[in-house]
PDB file of C-alpha atoms in Angstrom:
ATOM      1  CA  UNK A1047     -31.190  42.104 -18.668  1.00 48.00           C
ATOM      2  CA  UNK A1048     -34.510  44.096 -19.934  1.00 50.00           C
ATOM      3  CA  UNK A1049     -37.294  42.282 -21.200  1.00 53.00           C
ATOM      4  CA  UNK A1050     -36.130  43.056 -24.938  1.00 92.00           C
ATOM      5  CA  UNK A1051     -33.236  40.470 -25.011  1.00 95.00           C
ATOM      6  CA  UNK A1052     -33.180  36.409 -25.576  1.00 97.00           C
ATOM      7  CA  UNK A1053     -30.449  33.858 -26.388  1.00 98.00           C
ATOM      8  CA  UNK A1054     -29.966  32.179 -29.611  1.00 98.00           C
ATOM      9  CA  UNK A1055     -27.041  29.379 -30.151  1.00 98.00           C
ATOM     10  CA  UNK A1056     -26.760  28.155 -33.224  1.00 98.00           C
ATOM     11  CA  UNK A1057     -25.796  24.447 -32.769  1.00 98.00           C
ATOM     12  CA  UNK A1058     -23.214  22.067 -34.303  1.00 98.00           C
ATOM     13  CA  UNK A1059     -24.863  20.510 -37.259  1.00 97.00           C
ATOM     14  CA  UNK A1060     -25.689  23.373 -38.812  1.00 98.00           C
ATOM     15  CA  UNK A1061     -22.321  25.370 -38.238  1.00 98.00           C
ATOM     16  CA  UNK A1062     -20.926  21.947 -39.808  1.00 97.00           C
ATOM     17  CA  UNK A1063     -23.190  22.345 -42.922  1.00 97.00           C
ATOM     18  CA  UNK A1064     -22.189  26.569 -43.051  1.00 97.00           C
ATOM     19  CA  UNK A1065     -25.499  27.094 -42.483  1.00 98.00           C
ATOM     20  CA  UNK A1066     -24.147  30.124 -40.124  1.00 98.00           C
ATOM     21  CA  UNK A1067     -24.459  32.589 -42.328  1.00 98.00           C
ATOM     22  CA  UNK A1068     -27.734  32.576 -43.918  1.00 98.00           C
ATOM     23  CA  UNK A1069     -29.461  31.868 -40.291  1.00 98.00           C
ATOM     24  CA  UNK A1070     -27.684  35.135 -39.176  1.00 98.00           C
ATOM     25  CA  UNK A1071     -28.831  36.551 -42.249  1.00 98.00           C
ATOM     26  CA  UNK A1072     -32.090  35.673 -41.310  1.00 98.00           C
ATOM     27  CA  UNK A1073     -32.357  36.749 -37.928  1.00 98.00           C
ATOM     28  CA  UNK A1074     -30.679  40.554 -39.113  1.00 97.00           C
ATOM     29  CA  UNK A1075     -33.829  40.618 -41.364  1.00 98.00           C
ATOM     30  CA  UNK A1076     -36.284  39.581 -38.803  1.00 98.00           C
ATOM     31  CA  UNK A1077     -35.191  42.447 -36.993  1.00 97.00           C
ATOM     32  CA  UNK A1078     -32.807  41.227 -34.013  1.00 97.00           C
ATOM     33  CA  UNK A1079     -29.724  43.273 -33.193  1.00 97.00           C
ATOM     34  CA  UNK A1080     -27.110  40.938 -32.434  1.00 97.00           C
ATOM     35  CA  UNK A1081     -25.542  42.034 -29.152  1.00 96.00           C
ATOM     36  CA  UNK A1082     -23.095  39.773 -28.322  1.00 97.00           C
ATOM     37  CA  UNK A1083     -21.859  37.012 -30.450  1.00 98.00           C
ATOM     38  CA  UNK A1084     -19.453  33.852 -29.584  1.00 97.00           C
ATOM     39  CA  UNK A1085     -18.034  31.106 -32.056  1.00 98.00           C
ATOM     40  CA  UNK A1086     -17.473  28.269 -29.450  1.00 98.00           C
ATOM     41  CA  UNK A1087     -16.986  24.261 -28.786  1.00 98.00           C
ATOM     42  CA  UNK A1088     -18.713  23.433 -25.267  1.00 98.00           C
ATOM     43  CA  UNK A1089     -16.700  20.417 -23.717  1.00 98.00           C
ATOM     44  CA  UNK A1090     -19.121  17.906 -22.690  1.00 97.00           C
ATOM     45  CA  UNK A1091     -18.865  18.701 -19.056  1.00 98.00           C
ATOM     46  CA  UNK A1092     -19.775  22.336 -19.974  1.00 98.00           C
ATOM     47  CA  UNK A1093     -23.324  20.648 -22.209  1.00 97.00           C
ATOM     48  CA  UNK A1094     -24.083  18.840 -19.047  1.00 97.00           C
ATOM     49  CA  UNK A1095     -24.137  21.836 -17.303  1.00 97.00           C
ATOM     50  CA  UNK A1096     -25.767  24.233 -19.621  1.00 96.00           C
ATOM     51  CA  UNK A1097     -29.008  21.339 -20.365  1.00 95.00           C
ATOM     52  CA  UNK A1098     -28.981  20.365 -16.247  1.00 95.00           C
ATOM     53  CA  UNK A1099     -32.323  20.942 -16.290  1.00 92.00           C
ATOM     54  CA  UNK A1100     -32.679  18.110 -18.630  1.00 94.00           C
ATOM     55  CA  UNK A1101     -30.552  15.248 -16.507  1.00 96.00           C
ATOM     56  CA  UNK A1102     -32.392  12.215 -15.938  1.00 95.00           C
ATOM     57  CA  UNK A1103     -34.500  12.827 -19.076  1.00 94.00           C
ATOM     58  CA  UNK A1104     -34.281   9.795 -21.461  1.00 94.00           C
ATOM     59  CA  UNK A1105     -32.193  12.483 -23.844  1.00 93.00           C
ATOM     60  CA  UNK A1106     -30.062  14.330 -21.942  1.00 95.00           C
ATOM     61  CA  UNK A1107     -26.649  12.272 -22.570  1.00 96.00           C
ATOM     62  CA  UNK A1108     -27.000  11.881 -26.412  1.00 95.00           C
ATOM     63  CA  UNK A1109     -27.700  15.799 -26.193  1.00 95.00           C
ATOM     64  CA  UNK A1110     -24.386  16.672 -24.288  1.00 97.00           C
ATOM     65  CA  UNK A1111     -22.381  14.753 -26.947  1.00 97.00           C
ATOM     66  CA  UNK A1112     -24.590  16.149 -29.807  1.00 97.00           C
ATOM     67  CA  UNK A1113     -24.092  19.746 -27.983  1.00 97.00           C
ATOM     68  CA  UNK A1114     -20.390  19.302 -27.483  1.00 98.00           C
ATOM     69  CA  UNK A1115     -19.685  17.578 -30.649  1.00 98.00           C
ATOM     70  CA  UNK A1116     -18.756  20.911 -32.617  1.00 98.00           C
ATOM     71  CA  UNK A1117     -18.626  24.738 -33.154  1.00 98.00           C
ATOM     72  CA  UNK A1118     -21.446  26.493 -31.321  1.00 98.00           C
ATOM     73  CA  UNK A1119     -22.442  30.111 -32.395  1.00 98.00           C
ATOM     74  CA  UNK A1120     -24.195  31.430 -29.155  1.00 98.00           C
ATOM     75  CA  UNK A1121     -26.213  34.705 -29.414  1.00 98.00           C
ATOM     76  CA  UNK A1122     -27.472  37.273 -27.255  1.00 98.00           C
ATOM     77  CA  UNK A1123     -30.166  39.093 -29.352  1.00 98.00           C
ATOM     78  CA  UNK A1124     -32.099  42.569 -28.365  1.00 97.00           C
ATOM     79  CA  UNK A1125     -36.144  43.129 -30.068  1.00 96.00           C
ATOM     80  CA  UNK A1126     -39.128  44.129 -28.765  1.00 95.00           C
ATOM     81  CA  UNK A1127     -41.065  41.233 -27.695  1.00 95.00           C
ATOM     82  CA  UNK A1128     -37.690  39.028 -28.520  1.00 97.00           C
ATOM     83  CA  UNK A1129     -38.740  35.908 -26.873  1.00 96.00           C
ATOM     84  CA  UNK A1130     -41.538  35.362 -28.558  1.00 96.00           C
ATOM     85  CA  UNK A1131     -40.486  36.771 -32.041  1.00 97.00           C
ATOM     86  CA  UNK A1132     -37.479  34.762 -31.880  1.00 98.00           C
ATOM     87  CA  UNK A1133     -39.802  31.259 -31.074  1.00 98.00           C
ATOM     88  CA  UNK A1134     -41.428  31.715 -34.344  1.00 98.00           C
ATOM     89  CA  UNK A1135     -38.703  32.587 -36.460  1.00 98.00           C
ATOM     90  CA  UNK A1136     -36.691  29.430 -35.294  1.00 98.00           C
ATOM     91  CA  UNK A1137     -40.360  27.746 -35.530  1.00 98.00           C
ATOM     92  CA  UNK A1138     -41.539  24.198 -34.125  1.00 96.00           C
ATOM     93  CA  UNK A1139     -38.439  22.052 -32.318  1.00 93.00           C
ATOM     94  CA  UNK A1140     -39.757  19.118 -34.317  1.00 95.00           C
ATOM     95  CA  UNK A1141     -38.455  20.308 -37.763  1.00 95.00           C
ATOM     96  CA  UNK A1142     -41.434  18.090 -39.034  1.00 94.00           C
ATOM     97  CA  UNK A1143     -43.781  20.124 -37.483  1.00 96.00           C
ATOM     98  CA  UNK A1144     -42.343  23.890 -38.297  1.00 96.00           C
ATOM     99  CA  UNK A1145     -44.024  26.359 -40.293  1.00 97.00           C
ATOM    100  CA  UNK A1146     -42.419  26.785 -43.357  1.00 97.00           C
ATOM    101  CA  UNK A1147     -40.133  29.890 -43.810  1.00 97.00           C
ATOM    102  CA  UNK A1148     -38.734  29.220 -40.588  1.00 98.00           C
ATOM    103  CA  UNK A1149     -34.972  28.397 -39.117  1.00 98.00           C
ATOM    104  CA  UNK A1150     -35.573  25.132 -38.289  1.00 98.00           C
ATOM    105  CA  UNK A1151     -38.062  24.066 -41.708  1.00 98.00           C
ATOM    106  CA  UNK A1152     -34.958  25.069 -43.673  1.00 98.00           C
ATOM    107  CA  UNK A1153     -32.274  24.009 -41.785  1.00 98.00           C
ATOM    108  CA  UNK A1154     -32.836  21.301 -39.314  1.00 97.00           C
ATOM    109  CA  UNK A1155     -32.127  17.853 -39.973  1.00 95.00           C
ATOM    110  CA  UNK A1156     -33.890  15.902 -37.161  1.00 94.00           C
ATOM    111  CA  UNK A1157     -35.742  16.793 -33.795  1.00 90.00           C
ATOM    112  CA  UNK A1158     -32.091  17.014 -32.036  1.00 88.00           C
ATOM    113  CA  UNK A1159     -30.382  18.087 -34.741  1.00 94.00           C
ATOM    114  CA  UNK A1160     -32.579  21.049 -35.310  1.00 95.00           C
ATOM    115  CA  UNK A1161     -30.147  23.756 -36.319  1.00 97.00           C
ATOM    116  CA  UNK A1162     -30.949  26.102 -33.247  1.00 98.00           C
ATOM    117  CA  UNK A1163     -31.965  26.929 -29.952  1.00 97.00           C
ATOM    118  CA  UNK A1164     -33.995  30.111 -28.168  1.00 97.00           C
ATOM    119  CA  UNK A1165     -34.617  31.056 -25.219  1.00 97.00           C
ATOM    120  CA  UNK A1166     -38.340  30.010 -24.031  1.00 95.00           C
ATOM    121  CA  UNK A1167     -38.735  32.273 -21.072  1.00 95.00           C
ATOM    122  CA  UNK A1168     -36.885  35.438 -19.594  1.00 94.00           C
ATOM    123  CA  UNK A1169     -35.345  33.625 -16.619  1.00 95.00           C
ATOM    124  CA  UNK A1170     -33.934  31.167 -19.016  1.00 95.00           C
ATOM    125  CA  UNK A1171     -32.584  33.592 -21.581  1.00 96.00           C
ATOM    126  CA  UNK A1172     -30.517  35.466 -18.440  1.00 95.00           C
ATOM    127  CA  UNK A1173     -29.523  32.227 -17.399  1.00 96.00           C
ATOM    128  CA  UNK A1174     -28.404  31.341 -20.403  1.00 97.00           C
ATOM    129  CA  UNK A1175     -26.721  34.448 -21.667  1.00 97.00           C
ATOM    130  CA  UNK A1176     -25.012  34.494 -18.202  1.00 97.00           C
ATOM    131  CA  UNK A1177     -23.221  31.039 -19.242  1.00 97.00           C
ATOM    132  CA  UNK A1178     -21.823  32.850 -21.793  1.00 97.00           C
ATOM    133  CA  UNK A1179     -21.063  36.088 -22.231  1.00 97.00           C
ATOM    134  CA  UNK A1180     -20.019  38.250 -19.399  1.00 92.00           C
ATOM    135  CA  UNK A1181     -21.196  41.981 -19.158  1.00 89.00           C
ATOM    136  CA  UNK A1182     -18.002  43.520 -20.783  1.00 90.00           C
ATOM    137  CA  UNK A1183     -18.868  41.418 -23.912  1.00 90.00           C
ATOM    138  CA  UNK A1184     -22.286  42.780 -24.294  1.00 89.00           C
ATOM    139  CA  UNK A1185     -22.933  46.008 -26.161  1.00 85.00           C
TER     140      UNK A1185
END
């Protein structure tokens, strides 16, 4: 996957609250093409194994039934310097904390329920764009 790509999943509280639209909305105008796109539920057993590097944290098991509670909208997006660009658009993971403007200041609703992940490295985005979308999907 070249350096220009990360993975964005939009998680289940805010495809509850049909926030779907205006965060894609907002990551169109931030410049991301969306390159492959999946409307999903993960069953638990699939949380556990996407957030593995998490088990035996204190908040790994109310994650996996947070994570596998709903519709998922998982992303794989392409920009220059993506990683990064993508961090500050979804902003701070404590909602609390974000800048305003940001995915998470507008739509989050607590520090787990924080409307959306990203990617923080380049291993992790291939890892994670590998769990879901195979190479015929991507474009």
């Amino acid at each position: 996957m070249p350096l220009g790509y990360t993975f964005g999943m939009i998680k289940p509280s805010a495809c509850r609250k049909n926030h779907v639209g205006p965060i894609l909305a907002m990551i169109n105008q931030a410049g991301f093409r969306i390159s492959a796109i999946r409307s999903t539920k993960l069953t638990k057993e699939e949380a556990e194994t996407f957030y593995e590097m998490h088990r035996g944290k204190e908040f790994y098991e109310s994650l996996c039934e947070f994570m596998s509670s709903g519709p998922i909208i998982a992303l794989l997006l392409e920009k220059e310097n993506a990683i990064e660009d993508f961090r500050k658009l979804i902003g701070n993971t404590n909602p609390s904390m974000a800048e305003e403007g940001t995915i998470r200041k507008m739509f989050a609703e607590s520090l787990q329920k924080n409307a959306i992940h990203g990617s923080d490295s380049i291993e992790n985005a291939k890892r994670e764009a590998d769990f879901f979308f195979n190479q015929r999907e991507r474009y």
